[in-house]
Tab-separated table of C-alpha atoms in Angstrom:
chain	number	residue	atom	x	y	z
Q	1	UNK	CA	-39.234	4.469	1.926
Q	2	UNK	CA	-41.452	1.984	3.594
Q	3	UNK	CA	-41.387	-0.546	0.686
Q	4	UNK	CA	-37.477	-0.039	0.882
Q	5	UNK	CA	-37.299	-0.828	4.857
Q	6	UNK	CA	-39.368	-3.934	4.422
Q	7	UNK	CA	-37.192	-5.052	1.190
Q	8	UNK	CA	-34.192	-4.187	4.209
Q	9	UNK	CA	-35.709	-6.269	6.538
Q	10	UNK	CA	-36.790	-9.069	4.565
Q	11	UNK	CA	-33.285	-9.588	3.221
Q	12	UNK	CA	-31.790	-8.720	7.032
Q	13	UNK	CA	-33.951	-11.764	8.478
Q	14	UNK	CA	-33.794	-14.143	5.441
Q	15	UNK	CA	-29.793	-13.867	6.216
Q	16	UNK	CA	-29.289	-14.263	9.704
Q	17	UNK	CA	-31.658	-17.108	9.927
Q	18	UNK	CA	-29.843	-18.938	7.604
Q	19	UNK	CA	-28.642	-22.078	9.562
Q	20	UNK	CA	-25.110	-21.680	7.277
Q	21	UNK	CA	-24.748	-17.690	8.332
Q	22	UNK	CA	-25.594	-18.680	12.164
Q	23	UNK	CA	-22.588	-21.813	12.107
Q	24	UNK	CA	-19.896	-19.677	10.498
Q	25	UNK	CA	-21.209	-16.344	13.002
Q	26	UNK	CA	-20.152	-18.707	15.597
Q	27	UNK	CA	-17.587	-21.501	14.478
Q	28	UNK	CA	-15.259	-18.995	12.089
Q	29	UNK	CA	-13.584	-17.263	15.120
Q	30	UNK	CA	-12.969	-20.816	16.353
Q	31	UNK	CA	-11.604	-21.943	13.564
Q	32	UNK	CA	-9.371	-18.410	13.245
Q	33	UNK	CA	-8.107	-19.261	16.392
Q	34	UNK	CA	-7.910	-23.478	16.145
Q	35	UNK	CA	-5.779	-22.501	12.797
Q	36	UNK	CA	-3.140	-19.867	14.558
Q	37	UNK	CA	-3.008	-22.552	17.166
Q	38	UNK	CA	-2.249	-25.659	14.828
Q	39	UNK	CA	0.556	-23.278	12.890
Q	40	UNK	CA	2.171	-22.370	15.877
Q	41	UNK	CA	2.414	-26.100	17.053
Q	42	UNK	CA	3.433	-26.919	13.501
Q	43	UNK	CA	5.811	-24.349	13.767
Q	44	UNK	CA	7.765	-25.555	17.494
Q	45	UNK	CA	7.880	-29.235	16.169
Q	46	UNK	CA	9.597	-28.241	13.215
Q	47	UNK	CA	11.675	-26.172	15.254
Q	48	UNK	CA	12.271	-29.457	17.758
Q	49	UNK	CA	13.328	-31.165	14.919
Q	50	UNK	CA	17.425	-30.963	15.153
Q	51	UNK	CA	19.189	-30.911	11.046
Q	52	UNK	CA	22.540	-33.172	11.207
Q	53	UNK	CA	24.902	-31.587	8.966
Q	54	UNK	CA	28.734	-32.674	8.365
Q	55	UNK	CA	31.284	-31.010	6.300
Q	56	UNK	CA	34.176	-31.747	5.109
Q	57	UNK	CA	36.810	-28.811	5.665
Q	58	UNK	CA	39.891	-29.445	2.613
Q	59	UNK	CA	41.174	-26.032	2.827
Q	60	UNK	CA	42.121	-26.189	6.577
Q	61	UNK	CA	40.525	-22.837	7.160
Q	62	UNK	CA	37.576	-23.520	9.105
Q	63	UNK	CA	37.138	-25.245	12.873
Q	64	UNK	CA	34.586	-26.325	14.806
Q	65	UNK	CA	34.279	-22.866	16.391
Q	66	UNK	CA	33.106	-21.387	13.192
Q	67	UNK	CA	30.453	-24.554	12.602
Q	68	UNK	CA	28.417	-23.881	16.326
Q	69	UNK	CA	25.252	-25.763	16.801
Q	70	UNK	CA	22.417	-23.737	16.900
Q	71	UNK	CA	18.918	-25.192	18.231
Q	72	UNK	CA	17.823	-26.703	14.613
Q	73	UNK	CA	21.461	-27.592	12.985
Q	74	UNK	CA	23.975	-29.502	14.524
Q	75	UNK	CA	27.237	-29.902	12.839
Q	76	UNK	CA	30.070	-32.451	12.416
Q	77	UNK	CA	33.551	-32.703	11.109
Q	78	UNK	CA	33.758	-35.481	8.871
Q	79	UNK	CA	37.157	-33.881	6.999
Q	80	UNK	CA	39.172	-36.772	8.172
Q	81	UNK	CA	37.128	-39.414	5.989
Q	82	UNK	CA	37.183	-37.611	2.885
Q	83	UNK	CA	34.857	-36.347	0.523
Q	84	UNK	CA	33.502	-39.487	-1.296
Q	85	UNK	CA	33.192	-41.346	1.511
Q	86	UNK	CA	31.790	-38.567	3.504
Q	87	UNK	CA	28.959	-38.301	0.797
Q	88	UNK	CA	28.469	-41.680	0.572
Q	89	UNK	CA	27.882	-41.872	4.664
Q	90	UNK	CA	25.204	-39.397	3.910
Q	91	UNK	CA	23.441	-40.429	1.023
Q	92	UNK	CA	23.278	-43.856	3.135
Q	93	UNK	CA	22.260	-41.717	6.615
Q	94	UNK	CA	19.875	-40.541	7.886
Q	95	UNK	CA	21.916	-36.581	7.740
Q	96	UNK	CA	20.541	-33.616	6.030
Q	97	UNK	CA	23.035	-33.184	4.141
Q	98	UNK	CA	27.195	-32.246	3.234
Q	99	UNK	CA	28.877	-29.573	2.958
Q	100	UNK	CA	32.497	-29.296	0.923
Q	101	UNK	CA	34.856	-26.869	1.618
Q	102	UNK	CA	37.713	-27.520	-0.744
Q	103	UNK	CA	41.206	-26.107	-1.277
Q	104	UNK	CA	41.890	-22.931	-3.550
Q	105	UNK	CA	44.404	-20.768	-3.833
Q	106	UNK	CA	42.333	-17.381	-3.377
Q	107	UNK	CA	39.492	-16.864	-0.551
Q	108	UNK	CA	37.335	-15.328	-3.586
Q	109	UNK	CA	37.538	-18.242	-5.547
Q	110	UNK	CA	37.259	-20.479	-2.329
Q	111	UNK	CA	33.277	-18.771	-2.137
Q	112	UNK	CA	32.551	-19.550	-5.336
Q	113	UNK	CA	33.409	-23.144	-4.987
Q	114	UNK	CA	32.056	-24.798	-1.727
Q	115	UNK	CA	29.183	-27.371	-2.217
Q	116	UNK	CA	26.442	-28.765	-0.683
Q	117	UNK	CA	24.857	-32.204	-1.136
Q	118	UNK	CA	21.530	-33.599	0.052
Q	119	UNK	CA	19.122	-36.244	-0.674
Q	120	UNK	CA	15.817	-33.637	-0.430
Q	121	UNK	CA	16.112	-29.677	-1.383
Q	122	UNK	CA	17.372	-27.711	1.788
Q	123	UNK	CA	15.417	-25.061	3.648
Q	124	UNK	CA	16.159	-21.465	2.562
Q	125	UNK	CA	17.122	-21.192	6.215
Q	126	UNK	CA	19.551	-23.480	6.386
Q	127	UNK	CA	21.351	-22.451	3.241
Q	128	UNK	CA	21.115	-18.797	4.460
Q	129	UNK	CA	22.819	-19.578	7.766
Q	130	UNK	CA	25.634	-21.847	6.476
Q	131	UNK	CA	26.126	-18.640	3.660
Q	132	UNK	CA	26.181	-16.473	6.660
Q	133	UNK	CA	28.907	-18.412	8.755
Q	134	UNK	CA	31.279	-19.225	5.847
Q	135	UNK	CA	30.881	-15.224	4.625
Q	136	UNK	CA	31.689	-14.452	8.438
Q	137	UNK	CA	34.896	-16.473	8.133
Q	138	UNK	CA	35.978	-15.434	4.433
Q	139	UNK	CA	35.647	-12.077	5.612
Q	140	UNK	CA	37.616	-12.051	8.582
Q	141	UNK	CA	40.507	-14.114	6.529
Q	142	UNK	CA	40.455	-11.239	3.879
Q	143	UNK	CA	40.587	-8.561	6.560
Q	144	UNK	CA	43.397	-10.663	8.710
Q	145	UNK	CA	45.037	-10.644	5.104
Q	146	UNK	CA	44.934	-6.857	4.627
Q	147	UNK	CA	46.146	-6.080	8.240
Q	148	UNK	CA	43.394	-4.948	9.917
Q	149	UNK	CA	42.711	-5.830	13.438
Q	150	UNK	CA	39.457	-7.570	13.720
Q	151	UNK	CA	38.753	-7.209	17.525
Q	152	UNK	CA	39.522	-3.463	16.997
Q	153	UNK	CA	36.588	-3.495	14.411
Q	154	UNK	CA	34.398	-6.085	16.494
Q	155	UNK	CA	34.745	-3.827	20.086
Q	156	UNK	CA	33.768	-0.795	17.207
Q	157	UNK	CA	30.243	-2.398	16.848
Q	158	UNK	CA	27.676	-0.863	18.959
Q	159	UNK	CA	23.634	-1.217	19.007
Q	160	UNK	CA	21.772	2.526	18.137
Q	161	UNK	CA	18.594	2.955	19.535
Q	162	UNK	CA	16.705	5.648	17.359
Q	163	UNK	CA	13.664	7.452	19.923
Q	164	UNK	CA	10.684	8.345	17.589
Q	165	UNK	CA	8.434	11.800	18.494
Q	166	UNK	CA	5.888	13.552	16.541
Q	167	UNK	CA	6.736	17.282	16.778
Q	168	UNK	CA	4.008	17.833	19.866
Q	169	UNK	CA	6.234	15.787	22.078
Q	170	UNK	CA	4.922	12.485	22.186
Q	171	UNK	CA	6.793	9.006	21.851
Q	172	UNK	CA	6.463	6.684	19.471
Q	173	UNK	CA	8.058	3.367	19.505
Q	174	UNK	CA	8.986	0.340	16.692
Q	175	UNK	CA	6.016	-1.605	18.018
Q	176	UNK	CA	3.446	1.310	17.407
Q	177	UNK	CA	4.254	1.086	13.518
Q	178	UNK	CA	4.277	-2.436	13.835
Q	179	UNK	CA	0.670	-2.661	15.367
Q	180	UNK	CA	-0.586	0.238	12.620
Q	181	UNK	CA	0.504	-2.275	9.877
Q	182	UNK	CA	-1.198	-5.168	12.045
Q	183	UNK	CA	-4.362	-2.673	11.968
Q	184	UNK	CA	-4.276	-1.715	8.821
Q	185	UNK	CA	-3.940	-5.026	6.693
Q	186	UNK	CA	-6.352	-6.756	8.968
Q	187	UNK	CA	-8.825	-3.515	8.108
Q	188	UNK	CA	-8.421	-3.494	4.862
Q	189	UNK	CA	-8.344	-7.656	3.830
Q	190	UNK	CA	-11.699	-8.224	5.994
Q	191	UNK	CA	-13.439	-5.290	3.480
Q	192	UNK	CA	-12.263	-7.404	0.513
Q	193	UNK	CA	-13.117	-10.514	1.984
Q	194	UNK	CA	-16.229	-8.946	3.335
Q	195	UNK	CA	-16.889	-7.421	0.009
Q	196	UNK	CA	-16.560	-11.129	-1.862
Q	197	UNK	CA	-18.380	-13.369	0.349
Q	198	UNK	CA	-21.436	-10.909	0.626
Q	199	UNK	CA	-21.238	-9.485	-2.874
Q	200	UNK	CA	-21.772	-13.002	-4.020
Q	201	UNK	CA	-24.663	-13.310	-1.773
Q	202	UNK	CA	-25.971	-10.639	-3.258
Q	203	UNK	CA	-25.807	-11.791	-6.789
Q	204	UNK	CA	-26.820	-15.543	-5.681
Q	205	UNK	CA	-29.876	-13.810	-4.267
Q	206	UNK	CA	-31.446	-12.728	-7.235
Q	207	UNK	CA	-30.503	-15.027	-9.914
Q	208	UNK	CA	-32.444	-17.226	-7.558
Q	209	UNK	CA	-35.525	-15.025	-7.517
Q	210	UNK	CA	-34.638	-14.330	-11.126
Q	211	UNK	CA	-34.888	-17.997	-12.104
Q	212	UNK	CA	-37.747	-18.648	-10.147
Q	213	UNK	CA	-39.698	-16.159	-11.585
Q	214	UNK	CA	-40.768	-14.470	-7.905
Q	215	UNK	CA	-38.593	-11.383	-9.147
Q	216	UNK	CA	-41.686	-10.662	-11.831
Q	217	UNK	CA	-44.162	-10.613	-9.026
Q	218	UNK	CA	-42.163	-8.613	-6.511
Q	219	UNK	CA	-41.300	-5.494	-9.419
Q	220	UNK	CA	-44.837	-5.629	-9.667
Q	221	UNK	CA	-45.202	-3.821	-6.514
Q	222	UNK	CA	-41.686	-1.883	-5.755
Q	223	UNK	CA	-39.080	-0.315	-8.388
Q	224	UNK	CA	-36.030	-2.176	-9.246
Q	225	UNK	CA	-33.790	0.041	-7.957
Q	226	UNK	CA	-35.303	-0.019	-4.540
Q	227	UNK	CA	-35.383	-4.032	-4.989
Q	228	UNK	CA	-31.702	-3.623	-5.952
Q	229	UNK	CA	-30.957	-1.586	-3.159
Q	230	UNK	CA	-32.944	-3.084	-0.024
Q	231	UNK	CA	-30.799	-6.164	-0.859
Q	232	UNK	CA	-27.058	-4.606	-0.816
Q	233	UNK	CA	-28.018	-2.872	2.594
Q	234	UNK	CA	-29.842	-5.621	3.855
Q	235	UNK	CA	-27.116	-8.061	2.961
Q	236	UNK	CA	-24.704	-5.323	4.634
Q	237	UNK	CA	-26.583	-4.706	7.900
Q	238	UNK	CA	-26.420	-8.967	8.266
Q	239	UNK	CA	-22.623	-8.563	7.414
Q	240	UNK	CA	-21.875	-6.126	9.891
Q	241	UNK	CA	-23.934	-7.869	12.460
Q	242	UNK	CA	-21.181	-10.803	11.688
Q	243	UNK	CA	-18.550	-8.909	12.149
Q	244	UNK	CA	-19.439	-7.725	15.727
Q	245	UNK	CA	-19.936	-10.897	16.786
Q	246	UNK	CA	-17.151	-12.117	15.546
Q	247	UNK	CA	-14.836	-9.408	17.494
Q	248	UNK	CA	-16.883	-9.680	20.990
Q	249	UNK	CA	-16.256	-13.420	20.585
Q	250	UNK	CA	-12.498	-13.173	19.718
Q	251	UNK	CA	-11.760	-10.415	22.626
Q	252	UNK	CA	-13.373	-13.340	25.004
Q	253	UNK	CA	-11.470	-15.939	23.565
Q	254	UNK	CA	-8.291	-14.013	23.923
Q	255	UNK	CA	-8.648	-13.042	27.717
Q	256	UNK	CA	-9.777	-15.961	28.060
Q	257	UNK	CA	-6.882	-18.039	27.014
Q	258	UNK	CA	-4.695	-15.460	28.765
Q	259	UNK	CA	-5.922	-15.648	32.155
Q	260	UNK	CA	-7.263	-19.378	32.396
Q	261	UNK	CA	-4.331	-21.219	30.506
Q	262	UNK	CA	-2.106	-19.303	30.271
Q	263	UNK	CA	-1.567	-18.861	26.431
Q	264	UNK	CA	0.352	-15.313	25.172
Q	265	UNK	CA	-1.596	-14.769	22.373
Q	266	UNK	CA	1.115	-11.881	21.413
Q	267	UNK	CA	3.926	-15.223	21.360
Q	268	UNK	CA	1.798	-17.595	19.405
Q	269	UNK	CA	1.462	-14.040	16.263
Q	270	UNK	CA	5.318	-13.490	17.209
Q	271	UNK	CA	5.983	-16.847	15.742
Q	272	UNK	CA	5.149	-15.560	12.461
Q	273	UNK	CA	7.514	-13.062	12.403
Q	274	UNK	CA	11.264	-12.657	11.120
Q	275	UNK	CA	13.698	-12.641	14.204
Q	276	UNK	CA	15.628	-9.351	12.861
Q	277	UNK	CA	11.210	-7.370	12.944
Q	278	UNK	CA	11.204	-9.694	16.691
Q	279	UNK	CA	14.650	-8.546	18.358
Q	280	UNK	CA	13.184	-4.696	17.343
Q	281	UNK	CA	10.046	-5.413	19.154
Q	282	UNK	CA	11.740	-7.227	22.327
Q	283	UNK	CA	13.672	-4.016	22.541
Q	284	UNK	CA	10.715	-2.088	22.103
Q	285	UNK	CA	9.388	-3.443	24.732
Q	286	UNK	CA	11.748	-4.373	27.251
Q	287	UNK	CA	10.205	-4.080	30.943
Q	288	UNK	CA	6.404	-5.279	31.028
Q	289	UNK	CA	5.589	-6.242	27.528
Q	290	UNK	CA	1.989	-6.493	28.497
Q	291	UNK	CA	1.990	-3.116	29.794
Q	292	UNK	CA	3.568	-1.731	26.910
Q	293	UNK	CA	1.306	-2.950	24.520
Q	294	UNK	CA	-1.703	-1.828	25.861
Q	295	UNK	CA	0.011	1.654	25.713
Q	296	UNK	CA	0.786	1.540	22.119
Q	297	UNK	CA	-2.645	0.322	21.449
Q	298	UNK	CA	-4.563	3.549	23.008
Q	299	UNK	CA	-2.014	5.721	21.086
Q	300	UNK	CA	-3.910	4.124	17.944
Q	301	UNK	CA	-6.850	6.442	16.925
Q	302	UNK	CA	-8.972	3.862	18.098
Q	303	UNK	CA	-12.472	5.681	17.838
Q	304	UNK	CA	-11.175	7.549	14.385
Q	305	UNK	CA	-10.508	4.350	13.008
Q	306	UNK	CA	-13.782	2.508	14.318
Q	307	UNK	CA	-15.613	5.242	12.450
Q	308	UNK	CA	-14.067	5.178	9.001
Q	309	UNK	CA	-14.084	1.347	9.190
Q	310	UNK	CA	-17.067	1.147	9.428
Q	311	UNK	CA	-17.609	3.924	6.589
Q	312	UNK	CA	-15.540	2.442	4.056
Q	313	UNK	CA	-16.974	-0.957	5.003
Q	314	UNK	CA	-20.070	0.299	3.960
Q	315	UNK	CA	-19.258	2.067	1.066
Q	316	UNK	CA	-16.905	-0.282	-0.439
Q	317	UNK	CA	-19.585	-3.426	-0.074
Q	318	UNK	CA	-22.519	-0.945	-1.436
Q	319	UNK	CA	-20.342	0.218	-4.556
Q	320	UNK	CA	-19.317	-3.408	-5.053
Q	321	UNK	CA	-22.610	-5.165	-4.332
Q	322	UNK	CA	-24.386	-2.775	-6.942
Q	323	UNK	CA	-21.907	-4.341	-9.665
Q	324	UNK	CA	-22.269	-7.775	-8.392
Q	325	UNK	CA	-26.491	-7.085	-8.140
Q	326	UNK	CA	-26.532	-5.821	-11.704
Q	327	UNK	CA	-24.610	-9.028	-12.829
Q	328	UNK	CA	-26.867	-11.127	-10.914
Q	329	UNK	CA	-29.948	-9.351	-12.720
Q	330	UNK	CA	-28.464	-9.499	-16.304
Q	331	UNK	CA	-27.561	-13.443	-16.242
Q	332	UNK	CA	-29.636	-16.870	-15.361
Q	333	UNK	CA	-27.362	-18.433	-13.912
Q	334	UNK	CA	-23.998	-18.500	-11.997
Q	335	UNK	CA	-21.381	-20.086	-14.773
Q	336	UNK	CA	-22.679	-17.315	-16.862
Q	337	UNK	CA	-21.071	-14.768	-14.522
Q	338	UNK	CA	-17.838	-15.429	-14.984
Q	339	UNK	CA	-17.374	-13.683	-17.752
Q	340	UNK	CA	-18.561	-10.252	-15.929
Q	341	UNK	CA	-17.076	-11.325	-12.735
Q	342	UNK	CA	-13.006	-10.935	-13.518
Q	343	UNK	CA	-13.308	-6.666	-13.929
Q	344	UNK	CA	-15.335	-6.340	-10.503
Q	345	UNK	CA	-12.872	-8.502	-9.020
Q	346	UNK	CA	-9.564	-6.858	-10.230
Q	347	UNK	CA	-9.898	-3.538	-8.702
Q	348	UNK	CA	-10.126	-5.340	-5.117
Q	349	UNK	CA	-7.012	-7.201	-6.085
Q	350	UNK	CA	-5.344	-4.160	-7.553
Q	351	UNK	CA	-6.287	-2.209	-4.041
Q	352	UNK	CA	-4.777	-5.260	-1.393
Q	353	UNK	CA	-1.644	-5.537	-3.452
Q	354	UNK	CA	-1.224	-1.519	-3.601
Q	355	UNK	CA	-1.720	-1.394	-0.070
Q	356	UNK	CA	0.719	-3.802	0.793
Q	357	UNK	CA	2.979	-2.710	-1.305
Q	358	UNK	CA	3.180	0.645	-0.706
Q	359	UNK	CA	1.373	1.391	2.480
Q	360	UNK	CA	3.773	-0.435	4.843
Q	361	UNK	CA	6.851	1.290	3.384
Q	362	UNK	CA	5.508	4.513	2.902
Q	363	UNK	CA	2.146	5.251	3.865
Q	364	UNK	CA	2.407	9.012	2.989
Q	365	UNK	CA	4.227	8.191	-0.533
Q	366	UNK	CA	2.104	9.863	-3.744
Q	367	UNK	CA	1.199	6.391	-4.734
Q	368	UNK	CA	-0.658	5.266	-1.468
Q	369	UNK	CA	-2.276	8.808	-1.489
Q	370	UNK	CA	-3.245	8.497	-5.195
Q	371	UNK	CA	-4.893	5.121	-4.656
Q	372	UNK	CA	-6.350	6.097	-0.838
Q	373	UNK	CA	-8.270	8.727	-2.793
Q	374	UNK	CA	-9.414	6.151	-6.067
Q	375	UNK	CA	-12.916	4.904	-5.360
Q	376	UNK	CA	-12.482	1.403	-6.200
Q	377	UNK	CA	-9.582	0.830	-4.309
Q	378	UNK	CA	-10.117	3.946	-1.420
Q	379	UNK	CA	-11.997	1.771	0.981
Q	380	UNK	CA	-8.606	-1.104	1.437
Q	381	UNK	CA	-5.828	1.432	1.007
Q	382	UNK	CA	-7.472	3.924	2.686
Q	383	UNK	CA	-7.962	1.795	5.930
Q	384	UNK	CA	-4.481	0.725	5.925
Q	385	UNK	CA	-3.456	4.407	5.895
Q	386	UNK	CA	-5.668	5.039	8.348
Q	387	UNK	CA	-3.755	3.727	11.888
Q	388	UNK	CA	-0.736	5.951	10.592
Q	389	UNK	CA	-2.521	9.690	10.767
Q	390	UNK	CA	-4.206	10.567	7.675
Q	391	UNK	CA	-5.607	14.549	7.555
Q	392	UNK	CA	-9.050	15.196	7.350
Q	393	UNK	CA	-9.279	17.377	4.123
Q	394	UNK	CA	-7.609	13.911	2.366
Q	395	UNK	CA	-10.484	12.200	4.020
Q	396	UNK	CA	-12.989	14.653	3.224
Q	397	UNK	CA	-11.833	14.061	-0.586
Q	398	UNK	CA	-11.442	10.005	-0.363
Q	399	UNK	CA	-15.226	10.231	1.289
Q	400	UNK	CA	-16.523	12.322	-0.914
Q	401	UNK	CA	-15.558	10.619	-4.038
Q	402	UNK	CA	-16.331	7.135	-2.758
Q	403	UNK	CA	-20.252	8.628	-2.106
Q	404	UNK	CA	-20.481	9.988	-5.213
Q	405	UNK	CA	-18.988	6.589	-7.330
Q	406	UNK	CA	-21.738	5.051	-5.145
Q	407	UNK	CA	-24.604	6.859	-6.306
Q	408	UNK	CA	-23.469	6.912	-9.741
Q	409	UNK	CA	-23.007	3.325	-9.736
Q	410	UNK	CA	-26.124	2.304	-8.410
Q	411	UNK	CA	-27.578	4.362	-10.674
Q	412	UNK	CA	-25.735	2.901	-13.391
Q	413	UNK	CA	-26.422	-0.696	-12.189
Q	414	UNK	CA	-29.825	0.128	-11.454
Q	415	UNK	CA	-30.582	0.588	-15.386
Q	416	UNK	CA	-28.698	-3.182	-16.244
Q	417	UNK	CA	-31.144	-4.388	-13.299
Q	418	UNK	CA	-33.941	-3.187	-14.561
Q	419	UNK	CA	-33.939	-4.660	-17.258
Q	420	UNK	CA	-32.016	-7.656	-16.890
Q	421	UNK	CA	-34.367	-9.002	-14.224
Q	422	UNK	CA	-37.214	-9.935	-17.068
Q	423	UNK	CA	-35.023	-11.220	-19.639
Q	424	UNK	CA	-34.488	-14.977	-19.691
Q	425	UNK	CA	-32.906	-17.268	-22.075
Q	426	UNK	CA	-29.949	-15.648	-23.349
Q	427	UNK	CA	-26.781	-15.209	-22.524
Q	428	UNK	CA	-25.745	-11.449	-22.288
Q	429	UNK	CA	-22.717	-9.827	-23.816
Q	430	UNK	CA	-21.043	-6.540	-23.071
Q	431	UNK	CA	-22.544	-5.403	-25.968
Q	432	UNK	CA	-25.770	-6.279	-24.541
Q	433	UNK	CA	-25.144	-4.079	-21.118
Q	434	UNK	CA	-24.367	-1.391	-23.112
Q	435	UNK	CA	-27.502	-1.584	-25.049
Q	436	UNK	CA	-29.425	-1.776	-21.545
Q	437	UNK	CA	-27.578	1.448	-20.282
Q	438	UNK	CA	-28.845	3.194	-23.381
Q	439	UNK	CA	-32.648	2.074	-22.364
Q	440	UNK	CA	-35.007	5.335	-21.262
Q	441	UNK	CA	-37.461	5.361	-18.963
């Protein structure tokens, strides 16, 4: 245990002295935040920018009224100078493009028909809300058509506000589910990005002691697998060390910016979102918003999911870095790992996608359960299940597995590194791991 704590500490110090891991501790939040900053400004001068649009109107069915400017588009009626001129204008123009509205004798073949011309390929938003205006007027033709009174079915439209309890009285809210998503995907896309940034470290680490030939004299006094393992939780206690100071210096950047300039952090991550998820929210949280966040945010299990973070963190990077450890062991150098790289890899892929995929629309659904339980993937989908109540004997089980995939991949990795370490020159196989995992002694 001694020999282990030293190989711990060696690999702790030889980290966060590193005059790379110190810059990134400190600059990455700034450059978190420097980035959300830049797209938000990106986003509001794209947004200033105002899209001239003119249509021509041959079937007589449309007005001005139906065409309203909006902050982005504005729109005029070129009908009177005709449709070749009126795309010549804006091929020649500086517009965004034309829209033609020609004459038919049926309003379904009338929707199949209207064009749109422009020098550059138009925004999916733009197209979207020139669909949704001309569907708005077809529709109200065709019901006009059939006799039905369309301020009868207009007045008929009314807002429902669905209140959300658990069955021991509490309320929940749209934001709450909104923040557990937040939560969870943040959670569980730092662990993968955790696990690939230090899992490589790991690996780097000893195909340089491997190719330096230090490894030979440092086995001579401790066991691989303690080598093996002194790095991952070295590496991992350096990792987590990162982390921290990465939050503390975010939480004083944010009440920072909020109380000395003024900057709503929540607006600037609002900007990212669709107006129908915003609207839901802004009713959410009519009155104080600030209030009413900070609300939501102590319903969160905030201590519950602290704990498991940093459980899964740990056990995901440890079952991880023994894979990445026992690739670093069996090759000389880092093009060779490529080949061994892509099935370590997948199973972090396989567990972001799951979790975003099924997580966020049903984080109770068989497949999020079935892959919250799966040690290669547990630690991601697991943490994005987390923020939405998950019971303690699924825990139990998702823990429990995880621990024991751990052990029996270190183990497992510990017989590749053991051998791999003192065997230079050739470029392994699969064939040749499987040969090493065979080895006694």
């Amino acid at each position: 245990m001694s020999k282990l704590k030293l190989i711990i500490e060696r690999e702790f110090i030889a980290k966060v002295r590193n005059k790379s891991f110190i810059m990134m501790t400190f600059l990455s939040p700034l450059l978190m935040i420097g980035m959300g900053a830049l797209v938000y400004f990106l986003m509001q001068k794209n947004d200033e920018k105002v899209k001239e649009i003119v249509y021509v109107d041959n079937s007589g069915m449309f007005s001005k009224e139906d065409f309203k400017d909006s902050k982005t588009i504005h729109y005029t009626d070129y009908t009177a100078l005709g449709i070749e001129e009126t795309k010549k204008k804006v091929e020649d123009g500086n517009y965004y493009g034309a829209l033609i509205i020609p004459k038919q004798d049926s309003l379904e073949l009338l929707a199949k028909s209207i064009e749109f011309y422009s020098t550059d390929s138009p925004g999916m938003s733009v197209m979207s809300s020139m669909e949704n205006k001309i569907e708005t007027k077809i529709r109200h033709l065709k019901l006009n058509n059939f006799g039905i009174d369309i301020e009868k079915i207009e007045a008929s439209k009314i807002n429902t506000d669905i209140k959300m309890y658990n069955f021991s009285g509490e309320e929940s809210s749209k934001l709450i589910n909104g923040l557990k998503i937040g939560v969870g995907a943040i959670a569980g896309y730092l662990l993968m990005m955790f696990v690939m940034i230090y899992g490589t470290s790991v690996m780097r680490s000893v195909i340089e002691e491997k190719t330096s030939r230090i490894i030979e004299i440092i086995v001579s006094s401790v066991k691989p697998f303690q080598l093996m393992l002194g790095k991952i939780l070295g590496n991992a206690s350096a990792g987590l060390l990162q982390f921290l100071i990465w939050g503390i210096i975010l939480f004083v950047i944010s009440i920072v910016a909020s109380s000395v300039f003024g900057v709503d952090m929540v607006e600037m991550q609002s900007a990212r979102v669709p107006a129908e998820q915003m609207e839901a929210v802004k009713q959410a949280t009519a009155g104080d918003k600030g209030q009413m966040i900070v609300q939501e945010i102590l319903k969160l299990p905030i201590l519950k999911m602290f704990v498991l973070f940093i459980f899964y963190f740990l056990g995901g990077f440890m079952l991880y870095s023994s894979l990445f450890a026992a690739v670093g062991a069996a090759v000389d150098n880092e093009t060779d790992t490529q080949q061994f790289m892509m099935p370590i890899m997948l199973p972090l892929i396989l567990g972001v996608y799951v979790g975003f995929a099924t997580v966020i629309n049903d984080p109770h659904g068989s497949i999020a359960v079935l892959f919250s339980h799966i040690p290669f993937t547990s630690p991601i989908v697991m943490l994005m299940r987390v923020p939405f109540g998950v019971s303690w004997y699924e825990l139990v089980i998702s823990m429990a597995l995880l621990m024991v995939t751990f052990v029996f991949m270190v183990w497992l990795a510990a017989k590749i590194y053991r051998v791999g370490i003192l065997m230079y020159g050739k470029k392994p196989t699969y064939k040749d791991l499987y040969k090493w995992l065979k080895y006694k002694g």
